[in-house]
Tab-separated table of C-alpha atoms and ligand atoms in Angstrom:
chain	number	residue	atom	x	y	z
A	28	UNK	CA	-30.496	-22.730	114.915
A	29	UNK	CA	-29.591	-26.503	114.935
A	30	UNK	CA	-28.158	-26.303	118.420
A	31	UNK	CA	-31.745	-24.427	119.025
A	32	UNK	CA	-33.596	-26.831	117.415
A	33	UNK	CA	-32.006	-30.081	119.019
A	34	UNK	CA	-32.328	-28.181	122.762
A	35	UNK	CA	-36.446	-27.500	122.276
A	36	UNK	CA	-36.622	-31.534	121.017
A	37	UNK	CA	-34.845	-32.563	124.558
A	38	UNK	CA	-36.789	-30.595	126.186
A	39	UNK	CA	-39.557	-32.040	124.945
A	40	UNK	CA	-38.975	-36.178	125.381
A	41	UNK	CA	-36.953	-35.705	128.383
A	42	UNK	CA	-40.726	-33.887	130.066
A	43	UNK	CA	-42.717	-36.406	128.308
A	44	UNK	CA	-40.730	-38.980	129.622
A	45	UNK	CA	-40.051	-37.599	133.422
A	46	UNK	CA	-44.167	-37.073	133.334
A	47	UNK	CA	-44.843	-40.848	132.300
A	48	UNK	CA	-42.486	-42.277	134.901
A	49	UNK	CA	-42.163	-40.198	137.181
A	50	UNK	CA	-38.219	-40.270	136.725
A	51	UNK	CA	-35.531	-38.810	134.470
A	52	UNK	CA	-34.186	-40.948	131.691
A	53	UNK	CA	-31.277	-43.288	132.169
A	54	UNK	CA	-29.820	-41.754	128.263
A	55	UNK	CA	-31.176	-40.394	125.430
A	56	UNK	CA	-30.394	-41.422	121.613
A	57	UNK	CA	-30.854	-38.983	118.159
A	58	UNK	CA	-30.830	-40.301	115.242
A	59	UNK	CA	-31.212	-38.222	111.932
A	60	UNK	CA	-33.417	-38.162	108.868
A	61	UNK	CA	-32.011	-37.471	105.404
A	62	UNK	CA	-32.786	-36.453	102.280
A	63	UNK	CA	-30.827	-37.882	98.880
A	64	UNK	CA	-29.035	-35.794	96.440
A	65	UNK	CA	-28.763	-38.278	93.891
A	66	UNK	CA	-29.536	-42.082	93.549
A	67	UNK	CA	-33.304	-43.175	93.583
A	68	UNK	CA	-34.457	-46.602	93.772
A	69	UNK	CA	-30.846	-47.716	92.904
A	70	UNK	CA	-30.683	-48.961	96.301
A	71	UNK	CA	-32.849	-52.104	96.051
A	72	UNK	CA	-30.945	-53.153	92.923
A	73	UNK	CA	-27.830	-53.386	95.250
A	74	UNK	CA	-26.489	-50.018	93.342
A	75	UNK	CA	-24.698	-46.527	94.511
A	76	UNK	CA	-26.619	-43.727	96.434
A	77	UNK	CA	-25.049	-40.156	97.721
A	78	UNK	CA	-27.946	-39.037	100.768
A	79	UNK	CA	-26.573	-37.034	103.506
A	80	UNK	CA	-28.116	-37.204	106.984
A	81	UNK	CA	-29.520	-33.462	108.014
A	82	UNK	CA	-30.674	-31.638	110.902
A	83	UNK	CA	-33.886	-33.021	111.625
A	84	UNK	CA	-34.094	-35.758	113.666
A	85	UNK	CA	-35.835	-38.560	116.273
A	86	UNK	CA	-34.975	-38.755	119.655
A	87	UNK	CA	-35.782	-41.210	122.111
A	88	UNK	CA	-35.612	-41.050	125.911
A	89	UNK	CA	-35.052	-44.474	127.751
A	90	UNK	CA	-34.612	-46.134	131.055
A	91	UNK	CA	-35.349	-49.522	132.456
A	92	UNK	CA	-38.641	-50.670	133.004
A	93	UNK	CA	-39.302	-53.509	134.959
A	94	UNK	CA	-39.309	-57.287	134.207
A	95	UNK	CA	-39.934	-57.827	130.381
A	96	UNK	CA	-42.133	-54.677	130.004
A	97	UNK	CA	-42.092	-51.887	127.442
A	98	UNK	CA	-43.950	-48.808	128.145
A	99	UNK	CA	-43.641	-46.521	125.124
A	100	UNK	CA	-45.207	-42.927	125.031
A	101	UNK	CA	-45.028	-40.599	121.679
A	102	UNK	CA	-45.137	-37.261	121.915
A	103	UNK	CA	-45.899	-36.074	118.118
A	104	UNK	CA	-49.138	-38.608	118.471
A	105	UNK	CA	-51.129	-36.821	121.667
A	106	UNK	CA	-48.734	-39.093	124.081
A	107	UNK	CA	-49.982	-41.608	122.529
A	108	UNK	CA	-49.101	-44.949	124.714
A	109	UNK	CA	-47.919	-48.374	124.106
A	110	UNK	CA	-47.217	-51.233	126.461
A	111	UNK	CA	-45.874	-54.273	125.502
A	112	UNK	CA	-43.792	-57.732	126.900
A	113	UNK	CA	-40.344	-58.367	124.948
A	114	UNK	CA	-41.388	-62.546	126.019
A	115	UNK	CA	-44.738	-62.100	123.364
A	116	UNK	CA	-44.490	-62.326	120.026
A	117	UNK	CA	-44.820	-59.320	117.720
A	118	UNK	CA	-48.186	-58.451	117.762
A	119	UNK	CA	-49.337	-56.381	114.681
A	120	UNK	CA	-50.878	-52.753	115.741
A	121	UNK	CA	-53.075	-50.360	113.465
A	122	UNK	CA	-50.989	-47.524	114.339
A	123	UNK	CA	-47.988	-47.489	112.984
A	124	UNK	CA	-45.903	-45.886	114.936
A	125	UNK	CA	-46.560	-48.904	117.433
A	126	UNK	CA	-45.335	-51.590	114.520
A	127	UNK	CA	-41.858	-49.218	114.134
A	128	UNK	CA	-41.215	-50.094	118.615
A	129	UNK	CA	-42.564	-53.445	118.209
A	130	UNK	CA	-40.711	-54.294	115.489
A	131	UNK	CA	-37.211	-53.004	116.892
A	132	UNK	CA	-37.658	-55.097	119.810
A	133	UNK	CA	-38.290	-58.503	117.748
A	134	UNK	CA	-35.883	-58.040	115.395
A	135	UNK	CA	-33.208	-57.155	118.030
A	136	UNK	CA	-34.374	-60.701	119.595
A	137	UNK	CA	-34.161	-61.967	116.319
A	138	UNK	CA	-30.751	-61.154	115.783
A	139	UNK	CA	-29.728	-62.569	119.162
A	140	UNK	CA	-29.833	-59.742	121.404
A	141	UNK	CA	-31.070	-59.885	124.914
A	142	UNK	CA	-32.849	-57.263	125.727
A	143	UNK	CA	-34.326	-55.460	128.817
A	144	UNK	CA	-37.471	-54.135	129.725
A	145	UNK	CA	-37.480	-50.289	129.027
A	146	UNK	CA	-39.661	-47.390	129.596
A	147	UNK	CA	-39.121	-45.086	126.390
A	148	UNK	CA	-40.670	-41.756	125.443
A	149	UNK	CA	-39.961	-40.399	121.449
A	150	UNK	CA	-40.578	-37.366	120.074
A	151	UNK	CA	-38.745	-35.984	116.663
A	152	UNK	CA	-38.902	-32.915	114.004
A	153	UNK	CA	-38.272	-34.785	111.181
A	154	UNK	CA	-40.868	-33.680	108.988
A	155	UNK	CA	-43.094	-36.813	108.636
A	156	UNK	CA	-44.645	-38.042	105.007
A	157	UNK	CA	-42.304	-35.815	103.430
A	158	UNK	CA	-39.623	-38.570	101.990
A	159	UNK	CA	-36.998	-37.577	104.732
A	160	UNK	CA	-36.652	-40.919	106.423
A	161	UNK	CA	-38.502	-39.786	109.704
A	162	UNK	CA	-39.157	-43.460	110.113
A	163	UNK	CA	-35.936	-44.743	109.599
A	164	UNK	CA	-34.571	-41.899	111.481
A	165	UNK	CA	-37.035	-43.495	114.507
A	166	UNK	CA	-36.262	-47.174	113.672
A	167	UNK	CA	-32.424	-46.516	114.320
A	168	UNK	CA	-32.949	-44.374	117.344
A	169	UNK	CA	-34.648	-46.902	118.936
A	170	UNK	CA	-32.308	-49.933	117.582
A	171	UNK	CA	-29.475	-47.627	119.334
A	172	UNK	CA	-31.165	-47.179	122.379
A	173	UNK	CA	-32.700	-50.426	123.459
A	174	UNK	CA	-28.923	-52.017	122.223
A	175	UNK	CA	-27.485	-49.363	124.505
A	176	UNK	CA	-29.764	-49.902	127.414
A	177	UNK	CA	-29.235	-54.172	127.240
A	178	UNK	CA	-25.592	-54.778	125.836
A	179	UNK	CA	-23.775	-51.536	125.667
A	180	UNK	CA	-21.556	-51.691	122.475
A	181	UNK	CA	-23.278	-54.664	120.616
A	182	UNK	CA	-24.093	-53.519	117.677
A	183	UNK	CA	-21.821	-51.086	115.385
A	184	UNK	CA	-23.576	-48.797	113.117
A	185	UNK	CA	-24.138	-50.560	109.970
A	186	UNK	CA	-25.883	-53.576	112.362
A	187	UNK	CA	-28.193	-51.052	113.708
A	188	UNK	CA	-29.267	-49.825	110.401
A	189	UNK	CA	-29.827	-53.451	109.218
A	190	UNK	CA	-31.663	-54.067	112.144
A	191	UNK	CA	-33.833	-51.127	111.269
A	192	UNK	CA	-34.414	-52.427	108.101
A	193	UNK	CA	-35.439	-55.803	109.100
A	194	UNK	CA	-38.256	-54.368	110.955
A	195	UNK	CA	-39.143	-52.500	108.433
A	196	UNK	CA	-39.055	-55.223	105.716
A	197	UNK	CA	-40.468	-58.064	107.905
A	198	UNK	CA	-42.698	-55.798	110.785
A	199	UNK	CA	-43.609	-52.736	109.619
A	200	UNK	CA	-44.677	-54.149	105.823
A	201	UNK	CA	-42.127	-51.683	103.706
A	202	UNK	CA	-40.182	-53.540	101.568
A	203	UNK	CA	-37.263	-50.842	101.346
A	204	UNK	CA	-33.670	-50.546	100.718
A	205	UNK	CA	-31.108	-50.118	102.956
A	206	UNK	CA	-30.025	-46.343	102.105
A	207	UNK	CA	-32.091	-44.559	105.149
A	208	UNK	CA	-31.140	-46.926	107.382
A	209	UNK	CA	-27.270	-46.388	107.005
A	210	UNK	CA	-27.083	-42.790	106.428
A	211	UNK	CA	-28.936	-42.343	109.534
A	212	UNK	CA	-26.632	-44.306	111.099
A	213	UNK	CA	-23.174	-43.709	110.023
A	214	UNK	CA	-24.121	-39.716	108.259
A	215	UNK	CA	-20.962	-37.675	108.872
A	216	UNK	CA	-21.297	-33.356	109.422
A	217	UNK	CA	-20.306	-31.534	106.247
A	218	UNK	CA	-20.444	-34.669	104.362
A	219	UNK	CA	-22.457	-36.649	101.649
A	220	UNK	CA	-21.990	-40.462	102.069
A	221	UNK	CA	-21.550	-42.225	98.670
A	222	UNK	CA	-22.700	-45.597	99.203
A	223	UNK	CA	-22.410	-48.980	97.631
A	224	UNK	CA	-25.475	-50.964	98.734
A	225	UNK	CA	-24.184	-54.086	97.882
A	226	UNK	CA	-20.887	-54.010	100.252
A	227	UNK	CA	-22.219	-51.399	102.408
A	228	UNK	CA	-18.567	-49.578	101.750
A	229	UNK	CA	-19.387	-45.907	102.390
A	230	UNK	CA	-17.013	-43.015	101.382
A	231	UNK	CA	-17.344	-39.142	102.543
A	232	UNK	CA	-18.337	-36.724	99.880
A	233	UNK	CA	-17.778	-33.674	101.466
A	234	UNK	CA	-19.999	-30.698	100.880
A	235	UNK	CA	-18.020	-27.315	100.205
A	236	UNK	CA	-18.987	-24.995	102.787
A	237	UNK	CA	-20.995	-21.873	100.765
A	238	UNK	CA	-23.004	-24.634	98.854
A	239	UNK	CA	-26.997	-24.397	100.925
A	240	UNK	CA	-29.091	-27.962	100.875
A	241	UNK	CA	-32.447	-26.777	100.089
A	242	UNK	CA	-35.582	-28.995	100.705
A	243	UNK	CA	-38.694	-28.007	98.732
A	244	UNK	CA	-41.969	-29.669	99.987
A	245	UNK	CA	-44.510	-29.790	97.099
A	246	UNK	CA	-47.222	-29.969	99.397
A	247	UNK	CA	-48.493	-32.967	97.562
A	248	UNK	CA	-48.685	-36.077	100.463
A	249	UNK	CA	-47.121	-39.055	98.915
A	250	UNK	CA	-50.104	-41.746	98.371
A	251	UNK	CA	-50.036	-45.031	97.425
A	252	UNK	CA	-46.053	-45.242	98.066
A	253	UNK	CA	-45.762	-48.420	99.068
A	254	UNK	CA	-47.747	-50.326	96.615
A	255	UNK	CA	-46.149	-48.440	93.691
A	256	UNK	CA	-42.808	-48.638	95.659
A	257	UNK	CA	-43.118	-52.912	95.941
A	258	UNK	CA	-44.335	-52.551	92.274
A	259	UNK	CA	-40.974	-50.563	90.997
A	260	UNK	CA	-38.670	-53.210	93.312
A	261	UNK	CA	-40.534	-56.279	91.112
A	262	UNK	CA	-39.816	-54.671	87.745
A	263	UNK	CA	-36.394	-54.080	88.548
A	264	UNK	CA	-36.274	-57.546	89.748
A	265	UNK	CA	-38.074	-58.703	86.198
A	266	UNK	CA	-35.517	-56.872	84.438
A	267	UNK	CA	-32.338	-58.995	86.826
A	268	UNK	CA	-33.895	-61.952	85.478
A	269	UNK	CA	-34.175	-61.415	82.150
A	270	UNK	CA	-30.847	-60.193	81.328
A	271	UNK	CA	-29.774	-63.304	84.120
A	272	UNK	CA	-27.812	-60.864	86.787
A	273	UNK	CA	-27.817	-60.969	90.133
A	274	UNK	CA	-29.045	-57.537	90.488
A	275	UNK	CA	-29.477	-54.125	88.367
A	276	UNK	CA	-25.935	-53.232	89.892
A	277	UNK	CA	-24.424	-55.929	87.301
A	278	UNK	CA	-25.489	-54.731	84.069
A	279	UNK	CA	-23.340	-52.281	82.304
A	280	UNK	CA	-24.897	-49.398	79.574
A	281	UNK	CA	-23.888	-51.584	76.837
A	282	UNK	CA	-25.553	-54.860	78.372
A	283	UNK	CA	-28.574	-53.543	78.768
A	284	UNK	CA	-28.836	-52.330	75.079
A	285	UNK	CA	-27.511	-55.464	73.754
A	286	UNK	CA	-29.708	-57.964	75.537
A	287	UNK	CA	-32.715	-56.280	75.319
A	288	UNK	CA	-34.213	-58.445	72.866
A	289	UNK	CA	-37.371	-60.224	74.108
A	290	UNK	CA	-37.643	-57.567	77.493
A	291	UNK	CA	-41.032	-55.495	77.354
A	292	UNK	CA	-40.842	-51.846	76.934
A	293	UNK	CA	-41.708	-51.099	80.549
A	294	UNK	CA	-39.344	-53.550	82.018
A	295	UNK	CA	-36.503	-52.093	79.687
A	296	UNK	CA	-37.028	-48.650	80.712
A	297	UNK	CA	-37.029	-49.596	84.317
A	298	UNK	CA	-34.149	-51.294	84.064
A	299	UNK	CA	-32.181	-48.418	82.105
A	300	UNK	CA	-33.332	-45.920	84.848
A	301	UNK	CA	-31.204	-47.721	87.618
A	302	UNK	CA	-28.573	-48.794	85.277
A	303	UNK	CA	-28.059	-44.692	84.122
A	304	UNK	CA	-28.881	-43.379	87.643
A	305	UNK	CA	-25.822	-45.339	89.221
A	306	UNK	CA	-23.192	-43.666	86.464
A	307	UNK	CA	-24.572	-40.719	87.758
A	308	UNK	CA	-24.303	-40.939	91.294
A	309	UNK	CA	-20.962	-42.238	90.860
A	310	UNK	CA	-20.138	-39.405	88.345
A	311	UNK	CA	-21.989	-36.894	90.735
A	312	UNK	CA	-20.065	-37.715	93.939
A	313	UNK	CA	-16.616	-36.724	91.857
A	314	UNK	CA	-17.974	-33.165	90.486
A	315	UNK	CA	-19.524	-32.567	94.165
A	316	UNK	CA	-15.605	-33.268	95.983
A	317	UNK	CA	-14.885	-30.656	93.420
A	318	UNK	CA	-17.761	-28.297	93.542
A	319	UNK	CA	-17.887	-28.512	90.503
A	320	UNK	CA	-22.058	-26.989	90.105
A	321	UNK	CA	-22.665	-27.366	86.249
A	322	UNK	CA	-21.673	-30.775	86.173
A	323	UNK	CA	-24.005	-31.450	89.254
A	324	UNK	CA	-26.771	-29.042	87.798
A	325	UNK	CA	-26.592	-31.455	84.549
A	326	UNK	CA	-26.947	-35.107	86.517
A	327	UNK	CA	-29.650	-34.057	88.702
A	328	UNK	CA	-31.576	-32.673	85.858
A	329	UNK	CA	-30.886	-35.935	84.176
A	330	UNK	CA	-31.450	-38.307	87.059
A	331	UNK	CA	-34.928	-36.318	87.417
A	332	UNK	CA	-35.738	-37.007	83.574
A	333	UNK	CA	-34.859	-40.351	84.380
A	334	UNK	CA	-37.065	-40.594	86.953
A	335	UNK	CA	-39.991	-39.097	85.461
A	336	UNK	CA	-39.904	-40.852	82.193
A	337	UNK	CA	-38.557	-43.965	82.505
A	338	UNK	CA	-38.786	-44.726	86.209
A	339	UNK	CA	-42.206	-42.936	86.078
A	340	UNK	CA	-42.236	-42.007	90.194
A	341	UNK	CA	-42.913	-37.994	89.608
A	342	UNK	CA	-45.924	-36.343	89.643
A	343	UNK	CA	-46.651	-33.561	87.821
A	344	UNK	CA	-46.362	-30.574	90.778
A	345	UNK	CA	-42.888	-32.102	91.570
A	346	UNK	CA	-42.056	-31.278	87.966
A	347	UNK	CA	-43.447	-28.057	87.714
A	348	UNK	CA	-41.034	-27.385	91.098
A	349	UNK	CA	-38.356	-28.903	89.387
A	350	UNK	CA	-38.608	-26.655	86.032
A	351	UNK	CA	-38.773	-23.419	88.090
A	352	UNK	CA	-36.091	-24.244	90.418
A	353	UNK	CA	-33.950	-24.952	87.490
A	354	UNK	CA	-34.878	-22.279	85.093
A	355	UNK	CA	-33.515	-20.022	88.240
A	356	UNK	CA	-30.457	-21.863	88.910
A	357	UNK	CA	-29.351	-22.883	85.472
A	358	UNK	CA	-26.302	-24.534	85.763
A	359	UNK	CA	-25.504	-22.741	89.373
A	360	UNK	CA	-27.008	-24.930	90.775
A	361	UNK	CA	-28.829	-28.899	90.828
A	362	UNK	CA	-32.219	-29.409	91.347
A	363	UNK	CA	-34.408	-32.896	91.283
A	364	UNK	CA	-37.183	-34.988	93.146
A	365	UNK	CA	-35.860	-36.887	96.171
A	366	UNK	CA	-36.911	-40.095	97.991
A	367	UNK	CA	-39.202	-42.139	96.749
A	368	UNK	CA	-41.639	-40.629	94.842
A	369	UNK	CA	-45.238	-39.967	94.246
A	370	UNK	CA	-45.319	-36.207	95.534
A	371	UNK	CA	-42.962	-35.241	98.319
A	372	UNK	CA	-40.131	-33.266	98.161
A	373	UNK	CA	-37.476	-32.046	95.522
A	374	UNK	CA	-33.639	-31.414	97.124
A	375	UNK	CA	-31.852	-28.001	95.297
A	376	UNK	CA	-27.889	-28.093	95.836
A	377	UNK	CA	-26.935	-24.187	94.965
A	378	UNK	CA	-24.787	-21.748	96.674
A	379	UNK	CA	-25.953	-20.328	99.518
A	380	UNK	CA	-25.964	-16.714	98.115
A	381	UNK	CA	-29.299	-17.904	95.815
A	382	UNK	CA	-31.191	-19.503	98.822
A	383	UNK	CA	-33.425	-16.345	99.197
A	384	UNK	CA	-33.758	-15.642	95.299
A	385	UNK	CA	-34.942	-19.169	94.467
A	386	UNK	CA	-37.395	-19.250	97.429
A	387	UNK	CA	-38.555	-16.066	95.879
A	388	UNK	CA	-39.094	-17.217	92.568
A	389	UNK	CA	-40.976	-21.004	93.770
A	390	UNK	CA	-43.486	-18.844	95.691
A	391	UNK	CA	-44.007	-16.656	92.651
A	392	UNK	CA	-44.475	-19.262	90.343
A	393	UNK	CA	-45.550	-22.434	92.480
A	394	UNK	CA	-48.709	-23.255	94.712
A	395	UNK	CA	-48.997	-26.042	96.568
A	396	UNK	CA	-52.330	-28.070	96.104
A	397	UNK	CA	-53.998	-26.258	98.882
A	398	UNK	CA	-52.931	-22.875	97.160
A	399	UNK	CA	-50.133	-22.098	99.612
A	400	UNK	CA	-46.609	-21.307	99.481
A	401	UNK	CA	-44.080	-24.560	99.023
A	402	UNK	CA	-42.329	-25.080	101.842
A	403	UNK	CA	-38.742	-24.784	102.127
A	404	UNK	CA	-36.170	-26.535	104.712
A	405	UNK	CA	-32.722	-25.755	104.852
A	406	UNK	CA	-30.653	-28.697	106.033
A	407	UNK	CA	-27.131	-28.796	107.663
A	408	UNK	CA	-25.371	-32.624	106.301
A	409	UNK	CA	-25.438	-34.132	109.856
A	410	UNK	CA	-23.538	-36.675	112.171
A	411	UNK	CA	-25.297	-40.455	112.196
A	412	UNK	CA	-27.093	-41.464	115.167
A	413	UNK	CA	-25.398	-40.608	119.188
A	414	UNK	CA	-26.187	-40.954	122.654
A	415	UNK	CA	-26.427	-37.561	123.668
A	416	UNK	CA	-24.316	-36.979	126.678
B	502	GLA	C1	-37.353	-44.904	100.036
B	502	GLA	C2	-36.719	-46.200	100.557
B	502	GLA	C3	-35.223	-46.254	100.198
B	502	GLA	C4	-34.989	-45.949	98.722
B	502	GLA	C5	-35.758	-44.701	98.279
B	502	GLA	C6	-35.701	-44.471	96.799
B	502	GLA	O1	-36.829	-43.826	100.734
B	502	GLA	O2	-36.871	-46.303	101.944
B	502	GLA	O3	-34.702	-47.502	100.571
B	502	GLA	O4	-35.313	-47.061	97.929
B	502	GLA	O5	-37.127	-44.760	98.646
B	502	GLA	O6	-34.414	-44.141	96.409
C-alpha cells in the first residue's frame, strides 16, 4: 500500500515536471509528514516530544534551471506556477504555498549556501490542514533538494530541518517549534523519535510491530491556529519569566507549585500543562519500548486532559472523538488530540487487531460537522527525508 502509494505520487511530479520543462528531473527528494503521539506545545518551551514520521509525504522533482531562475509548478494547486530570481530578495506572495519555495531559497542564502537556479515541480499526499506537518514535510523536501542540487552533502539532517524552520518562523509568518521539522528529517521506520528540543538529541522509540497508528480526522478545519498558536508560545513565555527560567523545560513539578505566588491563574495553568506534559512524554517513551498499553492508555488520556483544561487547545468534537475512542479501547489502547490544536486530528495507539472495531464504533457514535463519517488514516512510522534513487 505504501510502496503503492509512494509509486502513484512519482508518477505524478515526475509528469508534472517532464510537462513543464520539457525534460526529466535531474533527482527527486520525499520528505514525510508526521503526526505526534505525545508532547504538545512542549516543543517551544525547549521540552521533550515523541512524533514519528508516517507514510504520507511531499515530494519534489528538481533539475537546473538556468542562470538565477526558479520555476516552481504545484501539482495539488491546479499546476499552479511560480517563477522567481535567487539574486531578489524574498518577496512576500498571497499564496502560501509560494512563501514555503521562497522562503527555502532565502534562508538557504541566509545560512550561506550558494545556490543554483532550479526548475522544481511538488506534489504530496500528506493530508493538508489536518495537523500532519504537510508543510514542514514540503519545507524539508525542498531544503533537501535545492542543498542537493547546489552543494551535494552540505547540510546534515538536523540543518535542513532548522533551515525549514527558519523559513517558517521568519518567511512564512508561523512562529513554530522545531518538532516537524526534525522528525521529518531524521524519522526512522518502525520507530518513534523521543526528542529533546533543547539539544536536538533524538533517541529511537521503537514501535512493537502488532501495535496500528490510527489517525482520526474530526472533520473540524483548524481556524485561527496561528493566532491562538503565537498566543499559547507568549503565555508559556510569561510563565519563563515569572518563575525567572530560561524556558518551561527548567522548572520541575515542585517549582512550579512553590513559586506560584503572584502568577495569574491562566499563566499558571499554562505553565503546569508543559511542565506535566514533558514527565509524560518522557514516562511514555519508556512504557512504549515496552509495549506496555495501559500505561500509554493512562498518559495520553492525561496529556489530553491536560490539554483541554489547562492548555485549553481542544475543541469540543475532538473530545467527543477522544471519549469514544477511549471508552472502546480502555486501557488497550491510547487515544488523544495531536498537533496543534483547534480541531484537527486525534492519534489512537492500539493493537492492530481493534483497528476495524474502533473505526466501527467512531462512525456509530461520531459525525463530523458536515454529518459524515470521521476519517481514519492508518500510518506506517516512516524513514526521514531521501533522495529517491
Ligand atoms: C505545531 C507546531 C509544532 C508544535 C505543535 C504542538 O505542529 O508546528 O512546532 O509546537 O504544533 O505540539
Amino acid at each position: 500500500m505504501t510502496a503503492e502509494r509512494r509509486a502513484l505520487l512519482r508518477d505524478r511530479v515526475t509528469q508534472a515536471y517532464v510537462d513543464s520543462y520539457g525534460e526529466e528531473p535531474a533527482m527527486l527528494v520525499a520528505a514525510p509528514g508526521r503526526v505526534n503521539l505525545i508532547g504538545e506545545h512542549t516543543d517551544y518551551n525547549d521540552g521533550f516530544v515523541l512524533p514519528c514520521a508516517i507514510d504520507y509525504e511531499t515530494m519534489v522533482a528538481i533539475g537546473p534551471g538556468s542562470g538565477s531562475q526558479v520555476d516552481v509548478v504545484a501539482c495539488d494547486f491546479d499546476s499552479d506556477r511560480d517563477s522567481f530570481d535567487l539574486t531578489e530578495p524574498f518577496a512576500k506572495q498571497s499564496a502560501e504555498w509560494k512563501n514555503h519555495v521562497r522562503g527555502i531559497a532565502a534562508s538557504l542564502i541566509d545560512k550561506g549556501l550558494s545556490l543554483l537556479g532550479a526548475n522544481i515541480a511538488i506534489g504530496g499526499n500528506v493530508p493538508q490542514g489536518a495537523g500532519l506537518s504537510s508543510s514542514a514535510s514540503l519545507g524539508v523536501a525542498l531544503a533537501k533538494a535545492f542543498t542537493e542540487l547546489s552543494q551535494p552533502g552540505a547540510l546534515n539532517e538536523t540543518d535542513l530541518a532548522l533551515t525549514a524552520q527558519h523559513s517558517e518562523n521568519h518567511y512564512v509568518g508561523c512562529a513554530c517549534g522545531i518538532m516537524d521539522q526534525l522528525v521529518s528529517a531524521r524519522g526512522l521506520s518502525g520507530s518513534a523519535l523521543l526528542i529533546d528540543c533543547r539539544s536536538l538529541d533524538t533517541k529511537p522509540v521503537f514501535i512493537p510491530d502488532d501495535l496500528a497508528i490510527m489517525v482520526i480526522h474530526s472533520g473540524v478545519q483548524r481556524g485561527l491556529v496561528d493566532s491562538a498558536y503565537n498566543e499559547r508560545r507568549e503565555q508559556c513565555e510569561k510563565a519563563a519569566a515569572h518563575y525567572r527560567v530560561a524556558a518551561l523545560r527548567d522548572l520541575t513539578i515542585e517549582q512550579l507549585e512553590a513559586g506560584r505566588a503572584g502568577l495569574d491563574s491562566l499563566s499558571y495553568r499554562r505553565a503546569r500543562h508543559v511542565v506535566t506534559e514533558n514527565m509524560r512524554t518522557l514516562a511514555a517513551g519508556e512504557v512504549l519500548k515496552d509495549g506496555d498499553l495501559s500505561a500509554l492508555s493512562k498518559l495520553m488520556a492525561e496529556s489530553h486532559a491536560s490539554m483541554r483544561d489547562d492548555f485549553e487547545i481542544t475543541v469540543p468534537a475532538i473530545d467527543r472523538l477522544v471519549e469514544i475512542g477511549a471508552e472502546y479501547l480502555g486501557a488497550a489502547g491510547g487515544i488523544r488530540m495531536t498537533g496543534g490544536g483547534f480541531g484537527g486530528c486525534v492519534v489512537a495507539i492500539a493493537p492492530k487487531s481493534r483497528v476495524t472495531a474502533l473505526e466501527a464504533r467512531v462512525n456509530e457514535h461520531y459525525q463530523t460537522p458536515d454529518a459524515c463519517h470521521a476519517r481514519f488514516i492508518l500510518c506506517a512510522p516512516s524513514g526521514g527525508v531521501s533522495v529517491l534513487s
